[in-house]
JSON list of C-alpha atoms in Angstrom, two decimals:
[
{"chain": "A", "resi": 1441, "resn": "MET", "atom": "CA", "xyz": [44.23, -5.58, -1.81]},
{"chain": "A", "resi": 1442, "resn": "ASN", "atom": "CA", "xyz": [41.10, -6.02, -3.92]},
{"chain": "A", "resi": 1443, "resn": "VAL", "atom": "CA", "xyz": [39.31, -9.02, -2.43]},
{"chain": "A", "resi": 1444, "resn": "ASP", "atom": "CA", "xyz": [37.39, -9.51, -5.67]},
{"chain": "A", "resi": 1445, "resn": "ASN", "atom": "CA", "xyz": [40.70, -10.21, -7.41]},
{"chain": "A", "resi": 1446, "resn": "LEU", "atom": "CA", "xyz": [41.49, -12.83, -4.81]},
{"chain": "A", "resi": 1447, "resn": "ARG", "atom": "CA", "xyz": [38.13, -14.46, -5.43]},
{"chain": "A", "resi": 1448, "resn": "HIS", "atom": "CA", "xyz": [39.16, -14.91, -9.07]},
{"chain": "A", "resi": 1449, "resn": "TYR", "atom": "CA", "xyz": [42.11, -17.11, -8.13]},
{"chain": "A", "resi": 1450, "resn": "ALA", "atom": "CA", "xyz": [41.67, -20.72, -9.26]},
{"chain": "A", "resi": 1451, "resn": "PRO", "atom": "CA", "xyz": [44.01, -23.63, -9.91]},
{"chain": "A", "resi": 1452, "resn": "GLY", "atom": "CA", "xyz": [45.25, -23.58, -13.49]},
{"chain": "A", "resi": 1453, "resn": "LEU", "atom": "CA", "xyz": [46.42, -19.98, -13.57]},
{"chain": "A", "resi": 1454, "resn": "SER", "atom": "CA", "xyz": [49.89, -19.35, -14.94]},
{"chain": "A", "resi": 1455, "resn": "LYS", "atom": "CA", "xyz": [52.39, -17.19, -13.07]},
{"chain": "A", "resi": 1456, "resn": "GLU", "atom": "CA", "xyz": [51.81, -14.41, -15.59]},
{"chain": "A", "resi": 1457, "resn": "GLN", "atom": "CA", "xyz": [48.09, -14.54, -14.97]},
{"chain": "A", "resi": 1458, "resn": "LEU", "atom": "CA", "xyz": [48.54, -14.61, -11.20]},
{"chain": "A", "resi": 1459, "resn": "TYR", "atom": "CA", "xyz": [50.95, -11.69, -11.42]},
{"chain": "A", "resi": 1460, "resn": "ALA", "atom": "CA", "xyz": [48.36, -9.69, -13.35]},
{"chain": "A", "resi": 1461, "resn": "LEU", "atom": "CA", "xyz": [45.69, -10.63, -10.82]},
{"chain": "A", "resi": 1462, "resn": "LEU", "atom": "CA", "xyz": [47.53, -10.20, -7.50]},
{"chain": "A", "resi": 1463, "resn": "GLY", "atom": "CA", "xyz": [50.79, -8.49, -8.36]},
{"chain": "A", "resi": 1464, "resn": "PRO", "atom": "CA", "xyz": [54.29, -9.69, -7.45]},
{"chain": "A", "resi": 1465, "resn": "PRO", "atom": "CA", "xyz": [54.77, -12.04, -4.48]},
{"chain": "A", "resi": 1466, "resn": "HIS", "atom": "CA", "xyz": [55.87, -10.37, -1.28]},
{"chain": "A", "resi": 1467, "resn": "PHE", "atom": "CA", "xyz": [58.74, -12.67, -0.33]},
{"chain": "A", "resi": 1468, "resn": "SER", "atom": "CA", "xyz": [60.85, -11.70, -3.37]},
{"chain": "A", "resi": 1469, "resn": "GLU", "atom": "CA", "xyz": [60.36, -15.04, -5.09]},
{"chain": "A", "resi": 1470, "resn": "GLY", "atom": "CA", "xyz": [61.45, -15.00, -8.69]},
{"chain": "A", "resi": 1471, "resn": "MET", "atom": "CA", "xyz": [59.33, -15.54, -11.75]},
{"chain": "A", "resi": 1472, "resn": "TRP", "atom": "CA", "xyz": [61.09, -18.70, -12.89]},
{"chain": "A", "resi": 1473, "resn": "GLY", "atom": "CA", "xyz": [62.45, -21.78, -11.16]},
{"chain": "A", "resi": 1474, "resn": "VAL", "atom": "CA", "xyz": [60.33, -21.43, -8.03]},
{"chain": "A", "resi": 1475, "resn": "ARG", "atom": "CA", "xyz": [57.35, -23.55, -7.09]},
{"chain": "A", "resi": 1476, "resn": "GLU", "atom": "CA", "xyz": [55.87, -21.31, -4.42]},
{"chain": "A", "resi": 1477, "resn": "TRP", "atom": "CA", "xyz": [54.69, -17.72, -4.24]},
{"chain": "A", "resi": 1478, "resn": "ASN", "atom": "CA", "xyz": [53.69, -16.02, -1.00]},
{"chain": "A", "resi": 1479, "resn": "TYR", "atom": "CA", "xyz": [51.58, -12.92, -0.50]},
{"chain": "A", "resi": 1480, "resn": "LEU", "atom": "CA", "xyz": [50.93, -10.93, 2.65]},
{"chain": "A", "resi": 1481, "resn": "PHE", "atom": "CA", "xyz": [47.62, -9.09, 2.87]},
{"chain": "A", "resi": 1482, "resn": "ASN", "atom": "CA", "xyz": [46.16, -6.83, 5.52]},
{"chain": "A", "resi": 1483, "resn": "PHE", "atom": "CA", "xyz": [42.41, -6.96, 6.02]},
{"chain": "A", "resi": 1484, "resn": "ARG", "atom": "CA", "xyz": [39.90, -5.31, 8.31]},
{"chain": "A", "resi": 1485, "resn": "SER", "atom": "CA", "xyz": [36.85, -7.15, 9.57]},
{"chain": "A", "resi": 1486, "resn": "ALA", "atom": "CA", "xyz": [34.95, -3.85, 9.70]},
{"chain": "A", "resi": 1487, "resn": "ARG", "atom": "CA", "xyz": [35.56, -0.18, 9.12]},
{"chain": "A", "resi": 1488, "resn": "GLY", "atom": "CA", "xyz": [37.56, 1.30, 11.97]},
{"chain": "A", "resi": 1489, "resn": "GLN", "atom": "CA", "xyz": [38.81, -2.09, 13.19]},
{"chain": "A", "resi": 1490, "resn": "GLU", "atom": "CA", "xyz": [42.50, -2.91, 13.54]},
{"chain": "A", "resi": 1491, "resn": "PRO", "atom": "CA", "xyz": [43.84, -4.73, 10.46]},
{"chain": "A", "resi": 1492, "resn": "PHE", "atom": "CA", "xyz": [44.87, -8.36, 10.63]},
{"chain": "A", "resi": 1493, "resn": "GLN", "atom": "CA", "xyz": [47.49, -9.99, 8.41]},
{"chain": "A", "resi": 1494, "resn": "CYS", "atom": "CA", "xyz": [47.06, -13.09, 6.27]},
{"chain": "A", "resi": 1495, "resn": "GLN", "atom": "CA", "xyz": [49.58, -15.09, 4.27]},
{"chain": "A", "resi": 1496, "resn": "PHE", "atom": "CA", "xyz": [48.40, -16.52, 0.96]},
{"chain": "A", "resi": 1497, "resn": "MET", "atom": "CA", "xyz": [50.61, -19.25, -0.53]},
{"chain": "A", "resi": 1498, "resn": "VAL", "atom": "CA", "xyz": [50.27, -20.54, -4.10]},
{"chain": "A", "resi": 1499, "resn": "ILE", "atom": "CA", "xyz": [51.95, -23.82, -5.14]},
{"chain": "A", "resi": 1500, "resn": "PHE", "atom": "CA", "xyz": [52.91, -24.30, -8.81]},
{"chain": "A", "resi": 1501, "resn": "ASP", "atom": "CA", "xyz": [53.83, -27.37, -10.82]},
{"chain": "A", "resi": 1502, "resn": "ARG", "atom": "CA", "xyz": [57.01, -27.61, -12.91]},
{"chain": "A", "resi": 1503, "resn": "GLU", "atom": "CA", "xyz": [55.32, -25.75, -15.76]},
{"chain": "A", "resi": 1504, "resn": "GLY", "atom": "CA", "xyz": [54.49, -22.77, -13.54]},
{"chain": "A", "resi": 1505, "resn": "ILE", "atom": "CA", "xyz": [50.78, -23.56, -13.36]},
{"chain": "A", "resi": 1506, "resn": "ALA", "atom": "CA", "xyz": [49.04, -22.95, -10.02]},
{"chain": "A", "resi": 1507, "resn": "GLN", "atom": "CA", "xyz": [47.88, -26.18, -8.38]},
{"chain": "A", "resi": 1508, "resn": "GLN", "atom": "CA", "xyz": [47.02, -25.33, -4.78]},
{"chain": "A", "resi": 1509, "resn": "ALA", "atom": "CA", "xyz": [46.59, -22.35, -2.49]},
{"chain": "A", "resi": 1510, "resn": "HIS", "atom": "CA", "xyz": [46.82, -22.19, 1.29]},
{"chain": "A", "resi": 1511, "resn": "TRP", "atom": "CA", "xyz": [46.02, -19.55, 3.88]},
{"chain": "A", "resi": 1512, "resn": "LYS", "atom": "CA", "xyz": [47.97, -18.97, 7.05]},
{"chain": "A", "resi": 1513, "resn": "PRO", "atom": "CA", "xyz": [46.21, -18.85, 9.42]},
{"chain": "A", "resi": 1514, "resn": "GLN", "atom": "CA", "xyz": [43.50, -20.97, 7.81]},
{"chain": "A", "resi": 1515, "resn": "SER", "atom": "CA", "xyz": [40.81, -18.73, 9.29]},
{"chain": "A", "resi": 1516, "resn": "CYS", "atom": "CA", "xyz": [41.86, -16.06, 6.76]},
{"chain": "A", "resi": 1517, "resn": "SER", "atom": "CA", "xyz": [40.08, -18.03, 4.03]},
{"chain": "A", "resi": 1518, "resn": "ALA", "atom": "CA", "xyz": [36.87, -16.52, 5.38]},
{"chain": "A", "resi": 1519, "resn": "VAL", "atom": "CA", "xyz": [37.74, -13.17, 3.75]},
{"chain": "A", "resi": 1520, "resn": "LEU", "atom": "CA", "xyz": [36.74, -14.72, 0.42]},
{"chain": "A", "resi": 1521, "resn": "ASP", "atom": "CA", "xyz": [33.27, -15.57, 1.63]},
{"chain": "A", "resi": 1522, "resn": "PRO", "atom": "CA", "xyz": [30.66, -13.45, -0.15]},
{"chain": "A", "resi": 1523, "resn": "PRO", "atom": "CA", "xyz": [29.14, -10.70, 2.00]},
{"chain": "A", "resi": 1524, "resn": "ALA", "atom": "CA", "xyz": [26.20, -11.89, 4.02]},
{"chain": "A", "resi": 1525, "resn": "ALA", "atom": "CA", "xyz": [22.98, -10.85, 2.36]},
{"chain": "A", "resi": 1526, "resn": "ARG", "atom": "CA", "xyz": [20.93, -8.45, 4.40]},
{"chain": "A", "resi": 1527, "resn": "PRO", "atom": "CA", "xyz": [17.72, -10.10, 5.50]},
{"chain": "A", "resi": 1528, "resn": "ARG", "atom": "CA", "xyz": [14.84, -8.69, 3.54]},
{"chain": "A", "resi": 1529, "resn": "PRO", "atom": "CA", "xyz": [11.92, -7.51, 5.61]},
{"chain": "A", "resi": 1530, "resn": "GLU", "atom": "CA", "xyz": [8.93, -9.68, 5.10]},
{"chain": "A", "resi": 1531, "resn": "ALA", "atom": "CA", "xyz": [6.59, -7.73, 2.90]},
{"chain": "A", "resi": 1532, "resn": "ALA", "atom": "CA", "xyz": [3.03, -7.46, 3.96]},
{"chain": "A", "resi": 1533, "resn": "ALA", "atom": "CA", "xyz": [0.45, -8.44, 1.41]},
{"chain": "A", "resi": 1534, "resn": "ALA", "atom": "CA", "xyz": [-1.05, -5.49, -0.41]},
{"chain": "A", "resi": 1535, "resn": "LEU", "atom": "CA", "xyz": [-4.75, -4.90, -0.06]},
{"chain": "A", "resi": 1536, "resn": "PRO", "atom": "CA", "xyz": [-6.81, -7.42, -2.02]},
{"chain": "A", "resi": 1537, "resn": "ALA", "atom": "CA", "xyz": [-8.94, -6.46, -4.98]},
{"chain": "A", "resi": 1538, "resn": "GLN", "atom": "CA", "xyz": [-12.08, -6.80, -2.87]},
{"chain": "A", "resi": 1539, "resn": "PRO", "atom": "CA", "xyz": [-12.51, -4.27, -0.04]},
{"chain": "A", "resi": 1540, "resn": "LEU", "atom": "CA", "xyz": [-11.66, -5.33, 3.49]},
{"chain": "A", "resi": 1541, "resn": "ARG", "atom": "CA", "xyz": [-14.96, -5.30, 5.37]},
{"chain": "A", "resi": 1542, "resn": "LEU", "atom": "CA", "xyz": [-15.14, -4.55, 9.06]},
{"chain": "A", "resi": 1543, "resn": "SER", "atom": "CA", "xyz": [-18.39, -4.96, 10.92]},
{"chain": "A", "resi": 1544, "resn": "ALA", "atom": "CA", "xyz": [-19.50, -1.67, 12.39]},
{"chain": "A", "resi": 1545, "resn": "ASP", "atom": "CA", "xyz": [-21.09, -3.62, 15.23]},
{"chain": "A", "resi": 1546, "resn": "ALA", "atom": "CA", "xyz": [-17.62, -4.97, 16.08]},
{"chain": "A", "resi": 1547, "resn": "LEU", "atom": "CA", "xyz": [-15.98, -1.55, 15.91]},
{"chain": "A", "resi": 1548, "resn": "PHE", "atom": "CA", "xyz": [-18.46, 0.81, 17.56]},
{"chain": "A", "resi": 1549, "resn": "GLY", "atom": "CA", "xyz": [-21.12, 0.93, 20.22]},
{"chain": "A", "resi": 1550, "resn": "PHE", "atom": "CA", "xyz": [-24.78, 1.39, 19.27]},
{"chain": "A", "resi": 1551, "resn": "ASP", "atom": "CA", "xyz": [-25.36, 4.65, 17.36]},
{"chain": "A", "resi": 1552, "resn": "SER", "atom": "CA", "xyz": [-21.79, 5.71, 18.15]},
{"chain": "A", "resi": 1553, "resn": "ALA", "atom": "CA", "xyz": [-18.74, 6.68, 16.07]},
{"chain": "A", "resi": 1554, "resn": "THR", "atom": "CA", "xyz": [-16.29, 6.13, 18.91]},
{"chain": "A", "resi": 1555, "resn": "VAL", "atom": "CA", "xyz": [-14.07, 3.12, 18.24]},
{"chain": "A", "resi": 1556, "resn": "THR", "atom": "CA", "xyz": [-14.18, 0.59, 21.07]},
{"chain": "A", "resi": 1557, "resn": "ALA", "atom": "CA", "xyz": [-11.06, -1.08, 22.46]},
{"chain": "A", "resi": 1558, "resn": "GLY", "atom": "CA", "xyz": [-11.99, -4.27, 20.66]},
{"chain": "A", "resi": 1559, "resn": "GLY", "atom": "CA", "xyz": [-12.64, -2.35, 17.46]},
{"chain": "A", "resi": 1560, "resn": "ARG", "atom": "CA", "xyz": [-9.26, -0.63, 17.68]},
{"chain": "A", "resi": 1561, "resn": "ALA", "atom": "CA", "xyz": [-7.56, -4.00, 18.04]},
{"chain": "A", "resi": 1562, "resn": "ARG", "atom": "CA", "xyz": [-9.32, -5.23, 14.89]},
{"chain": "A", "resi": 1563, "resn": "ILE", "atom": "CA", "xyz": [-8.19, -2.18, 12.92]},
{"chain": "A", "resi": 1564, "resn": "GLU", "atom": "CA", "xyz": [-4.63, -2.43, 14.22]},
{"chain": "A", "resi": 1565, "resn": "ARG", "atom": "CA", "xyz": [-4.42, -6.00, 12.95]},
{"chain": "A", "resi": 1566, "resn": "LEU", "atom": "CA", "xyz": [-4.80, -4.53, 9.44]},
{"chain": "A", "resi": 1567, "resn": "LEU", "atom": "CA", "xyz": [-2.28, -1.75, 9.93]},
{"chain": "A", "resi": 1568, "resn": "GLN", "atom": "CA", "xyz": [0.76, -3.36, 8.32]},
{"chain": "A", "resi": 1569, "resn": "GLN", "atom": "CA", "xyz": [-1.28, -4.34, 5.29]},
{"chain": "A", "resi": 1570, "resn": "VAL", "atom": "CA", "xyz": [-2.66, -0.83, 4.89]},
{"chain": "A", "resi": 1571, "resn": "ARG", "atom": "CA", "xyz": [0.76, 0.79, 5.44]},
{"chain": "A", "resi": 1572, "resn": "GLU", "atom": "CA", "xyz": [2.20, -1.35, 2.66]},
{"chain": "A", "resi": 1573, "resn": "ALA", "atom": "CA", "xyz": [-0.59, -0.47, 0.26]},
{"chain": "A", "resi": 1574, "resn": "SER", "atom": "CA", "xyz": [-0.47, 3.23, 1.11]},
{"chain": "A", "resi": 1575, "resn": "GLN", "atom": "CA", "xyz": [3.10, 3.48, -0.16]},
{"chain": "A", "resi": 1576, "resn": "VAL", "atom": "CA", "xyz": [1.91, 3.08, -3.75]},
{"chain": "A", "resi": 1577, "resn": "GLN", "atom": "CA", "xyz": [-1.85, 3.55, -3.70]},
{"chain": "A", "resi": 1578, "resn": "ASP", "atom": "CA", "xyz": [-4.56, 5.74, -2.28]},
{"chain": "A", "resi": 1579, "resn": "ILE", "atom": "CA", "xyz": [-6.54, 4.12, 0.51]},
{"chain": "A", "resi": 1580, "resn": "LEU", "atom": "CA", "xyz": [-10.26, 4.72, 0.75]},
{"chain": "A", "resi": 1581, "resn": "VAL", "atom": "CA", "xyz": [-12.25, 4.10, 3.94]},
{"chain": "A", "resi": 1582, "resn": "VAL", "atom": "CA", "xyz": [-16.02, 4.03, 3.41]},
{"chain": "A", "resi": 1583, "resn": "GLY", "atom": "CA", "xyz": [-18.67, 3.81, 6.09]},
{"chain": "A", "resi": 1584, "resn": "TYR", "atom": "CA", "xyz": [-22.11, 2.29, 5.48]},
{"chain": "A", "resi": 1585, "resn": "ALA", "atom": "CA", "xyz": [-25.30, 2.05, 7.52]},
{"chain": "A", "resi": 1586, "resn": "ASP", "atom": "CA", "xyz": [-28.38, -0.14, 7.37]},
{"chain": "A", "resi": 1587, "resn": "ARG", "atom": "CA", "xyz": [-31.75, 1.18, 6.21]},
{"chain": "A", "resi": 1588, "resn": "LEU", "atom": "CA", "xyz": [-33.26, 1.54, 9.66]},
{"chain": "A", "resi": 1589, "resn": "GLY", "atom": "CA", "xyz": [-33.78, 5.01, 11.04]},
{"chain": "A", "resi": 1590, "resn": "ASP", "atom": "CA", "xyz": [-33.42, 8.45, 9.49]},
{"chain": "A", "resi": 1591, "resn": "ALA", "atom": "CA", "xyz": [-31.43, 8.46, 6.23]},
{"chain": "A", "resi": 1592, "resn": "ALA", "atom": "CA", "xyz": [-29.74, 11.79, 6.92]},
{"chain": "A", "resi": 1593, "resn": "HIS", "atom": "CA", "xyz": [-28.68, 10.65, 10.39]},
{"chain": "A", "resi": 1594, "resn": "ASN", "atom": "CA", "xyz": [-27.35, 7.37, 9.02]},
{"chain": "A", "resi": 1595, "resn": "LEU", "atom": "CA", "xyz": [-25.36, 9.19, 6.33]},
{"chain": "A", "resi": 1596, "resn": "LYS", "atom": "CA", "xyz": [-23.67, 11.39, 8.93]},
{"chain": "A", "resi": 1597, "resn": "LEU", "atom": "CA", "xyz": [-23.05, 8.42, 11.23]},
{"chain": "A", "resi": 1598, "resn": "SER", "atom": "CA", "xyz": [-21.45, 6.43, 8.42]},
{"chain": "A", "resi": 1599, "resn": "GLN", "atom": "CA", "xyz": [-19.18, 9.39, 7.61]},
{"chain": "A", "resi": 1600, "resn": "ARG", "atom": "CA", "xyz": [-18.12, 9.82, 11.24]},
{"chain": "A", "resi": 1601, "resn": "ARG", "atom": "CA", "xyz": [-17.39, 6.10, 11.53]},
{"chain": "A", "resi": 1602, "resn": "ALA", "atom": "CA", "xyz": [-15.26, 6.15, 8.38]},
{"chain": "A", "resi": 1603, "resn": "GLU", "atom": "CA", "xyz": [-13.36, 9.15, 9.76]},
{"chain": "A", "resi": 1604, "resn": "ALA", "atom": "CA", "xyz": [-12.83, 7.34, 13.06]},
{"chain": "A", "resi": 1605, "resn": "VAL", "atom": "CA", "xyz": [-11.31, 4.32, 11.31]},
{"chain": "A", "resi": 1606, "resn": "ARG", "atom": "CA", "xyz": [-9.14, 6.61, 9.19]},
{"chain": "A", "resi": 1607, "resn": "GLN", "atom": "CA", "xyz": [-7.87, 8.30, 12.35]},
{"chain": "A", "resi": 1608, "resn": "VAL", "atom": "CA", "xyz": [-6.87, 4.99, 13.93]},
{"chain": "A", "resi": 1609, "resn": "LEU", "atom": "CA", "xyz": [-4.94, 4.09, 10.78]},
{"chain": "A", "resi": 1610, "resn": "ILE", "atom": "CA", "xyz": [-3.18, 7.47, 10.79]},
{"chain": "A", "resi": 1611, "resn": "GLU", "atom": "CA", "xyz": [-2.25, 7.02, 14.43]},
{"chain": "A", "resi": 1612, "resn": "GLY", "atom": "CA", "xyz": [-0.78, 3.67, 13.41]},
{"chain": "A", "resi": 1613, "resn": "GLY", "atom": "CA", "xyz": [1.53, 5.20, 10.82]},
{"chain": "A", "resi": 1614, "resn": "VAL", "atom": "CA", "xyz": [-0.46, 5.54, 7.61]},
{"chain": "A", "resi": 1615, "resn": "ALA", "atom": "CA", "xyz": [0.27, 8.87, 5.92]},
{"chain": "A", "resi": 1616, "resn": "PRO", "atom": "CA", "xyz": [-2.76, 11.17, 6.22]},
{"chain": "A", "resi": 1617, "resn": "ALA", "atom": "CA", "xyz": [-2.43, 12.20, 2.57]},
{"chain": "A", "resi": 1618, "resn": "ALA", "atom": "CA", "xyz": [-2.70, 8.57, 1.47]},
{"chain": "A", "resi": 1619, "resn": "ILE", "atom": "CA", "xyz": [-6.05, 7.83, 3.05]},
{"chain": "A", "resi": 1620, "resn": "ARG", "atom": "CA", "xyz": [-9.53, 9.27, 2.48]},
{"chain": "A", "resi": 1621, "resn": "ALA", "atom": "CA", "xyz": [-12.82, 8.69, 4.29]},
{"chain": "A", "resi": 1622, "resn": "GLU", "atom": "CA", "xyz": [-16.37, 8.75, 2.95]},
{"chain": "A", "resi": 1623, "resn": "GLY", "atom": "CA", "xyz": [-19.80, 7.99, 4.33]},
{"chain": "A", "resi": 1624, "resn": "ARG", "atom": "CA", "xyz": [-22.45, 6.49, 2.07]},
{"chain": "A", "resi": 1625, "resn": "GLY", "atom": "CA", "xyz": [-25.25, 5.76, 4.49]},
{"chain": "A", "resi": 1626, "resn": "SER", "atom": "CA", "xyz": [-27.52, 2.91, 3.41]},
{"chain": "A", "resi": 1627, "resn": "THR", "atom": "CA", "xyz": [-26.97, 3.37, -0.34]},
{"chain": "A", "resi": 1628, "resn": "GLN", "atom": "CA", "xyz": [-25.27, 0.00, -0.98]},
{"chain": "A", "resi": 1629, "resn": "PRO", "atom": "CA", "xyz": [-26.94, -2.72, 1.11]},
{"chain": "A", "resi": 1630, "resn": "LEU", "atom": "CA", "xyz": [-25.57, -6.24, 1.17]},
{"chain": "A", "resi": 1631, "resn": "ALA", "atom": "CA", "xyz": [-28.23, -8.06, 3.17]},
{"chain": "A", "resi": 1632, "resn": "ASP", "atom": "CA", "xyz": [-31.51, -9.38, 1.76]},
{"chain": "A", "resi": 1633, "resn": "CYS", "atom": "CA", "xyz": [-33.94, -9.01, 4.63]},
{"chain": "A", "resi": 1634, "resn": "ALA", "atom": "CA", "xyz": [-37.21, -8.28, 2.78]},
{"chain": "A", "resi": 1635, "resn": "LYS", "atom": "CA", "xyz": [-39.03, -11.17, 4.43]},
{"chain": "A", "resi": 1636, "resn": "VAL", "atom": "CA", "xyz": [-37.85, -10.42, 7.97]},
{"chain": "A", "resi": 1637, "resn": "LYS", "atom": "CA", "xyz": [-40.49, -8.54, 9.98]},
{"chain": "A", "resi": 1638, "resn": "ALA", "atom": "CA", "xyz": [-39.62, -8.78, 13.67]},
{"chain": "A", "resi": 1639, "resn": "ARG", "atom": "CA", "xyz": [-37.43, -5.80, 14.59]},
{"chain": "A", "resi": 1640, "resn": "ALA", "atom": "CA", "xyz": [-34.84, -7.72, 16.60]},
{"chain": "A", "resi": 1641, "resn": "ALA", "atom": "CA", "xyz": [-34.49, -10.27, 13.82]},
{"chain": "A", "resi": 1642, "resn": "LEU", "atom": "CA", "xyz": [-34.34, -7.48, 11.23]},
{"chain": "A", "resi": 1643, "resn": "ILE", "atom": "CA", "xyz": [-31.56, -5.67, 13.10]},
{"chain": "A", "resi": 1644, "resn": "ALA", "atom": "CA", "xyz": [-29.58, -8.90, 13.19]},
{"chain": "A", "resi": 1645, "resn": "CYS", "atom": "CA", "xyz": [-30.28, -9.62, 9.52]},
{"chain": "A", "resi": 1646, "resn": "LEU", "atom": "CA", "xyz": [-29.11, -6.14, 8.48]},
{"chain": "A", "resi": 1647, "resn": "ALA", "atom": "CA", "xyz": [-25.75, -6.47, 10.29]},
{"chain": "A", "resi": 1648, "resn": "PRO", "atom": "CA", "xyz": [-23.75, -6.88, 7.02]},
{"chain": "A", "resi": 1649, "resn": "ASP", "atom": "CA", "xyz": [-25.02, -3.46, 5.90]},
{"chain": "A", "resi": 1650, "resn": "ARG", "atom": "CA", "xyz": [-23.50, -1.80, 8.98]},
{"chain": "A", "resi": 1651, "resn": "ARG", "atom": "CA", "xyz": [-19.89, -1.87, 7.96]},
{"chain": "A", "resi": 1652, "resn": "VAL", "atom": "CA", "xyz": [-16.69, 0.00, 7.17]},
{"chain": "A", "resi": 1653, "resn": "GLU", "atom": "CA", "xyz": [-14.76, -0.98, 4.05]},
{"chain": "A", "resi": 1654, "resn": "ILE", "atom": "CA", "xyz": [-11.08, -0.33, 3.34]},
{"chain": "A", "resi": 1655, "resn": "SER", "atom": "CA", "xyz": [-9.92, -0.52, -0.24]},
{"chain": "A", "resi": 1656, "resn": "ALA", "atom": "CA", "xyz": [-7.03, 0.57, -2.43]},
{"chain": "A", "resi": 1657, "resn": "SER", "atom": "CA", "xyz": [-7.44, 2.61, -5.58]},
{"chain": "A", "resi": 1658, "resn": "ALA", "atom": "CA", "xyz": [-4.97, 3.61, -8.30]},
{"chain": "A", "resi": 1659, "resn": "ASP", "atom": "CA", "xyz": [-2.45, 6.17, -7.18]},
{"chain": "A", "resi": 1660, "resn": "ARG", "atom": "CA", "xyz": [-3.79, 9.62, -8.06]},
{"chain": "A", "resi": 1661, "resn": "ARG", "atom": "CA", "xyz": [-0.65, 11.37, -6.88]},
{"chain": "A", "resi": 1662, "resn": "GLY", "atom": "CA", "xyz": [1.61, 10.11, -9.71]}
]
């Protein structure tokens, strides 16, 4: 029995219309002079389950127009309920237009490209967001350094730090082909520390320049 046909039953149908929809009644009732048609249907609650039987009774008026319908047992009416919608997984927000900035001081030890436990936890909090974005976009991880120290050393350190963050993301499920890493040294500073002279204060002032940024770019693979 096509359950969709059953769902189209409604009071007001004529016997001819009901016949076309559900076929002849199963208790050998005639077409004329009867006020009740009965159908027997076998349903399964799931594939592989034993079938269960339901009786569907339609009551007509004197003109042969359906007025009421009853199920026996009444619990059989549940077969007409629409299928339960599968819950949709909650989608993570894609990466924002502005890069996600992670403080290098919070991710690494001094002059190190080894991610600390605390730094790993910070990166892992972004994992779902980056996974979602990596399905449709390339992900770029860029390391930056402040202007203190040797420029060549800082460039290499920023590259190694970007690679370290990329590796944590890959370990968390981001496809390696979807994510690139670059180091740009101190080429794009954020902090304005021109008036700061004391070294300790200068190091603190330059903290925004020591960072790793994660951003999404247009998909180059399509």
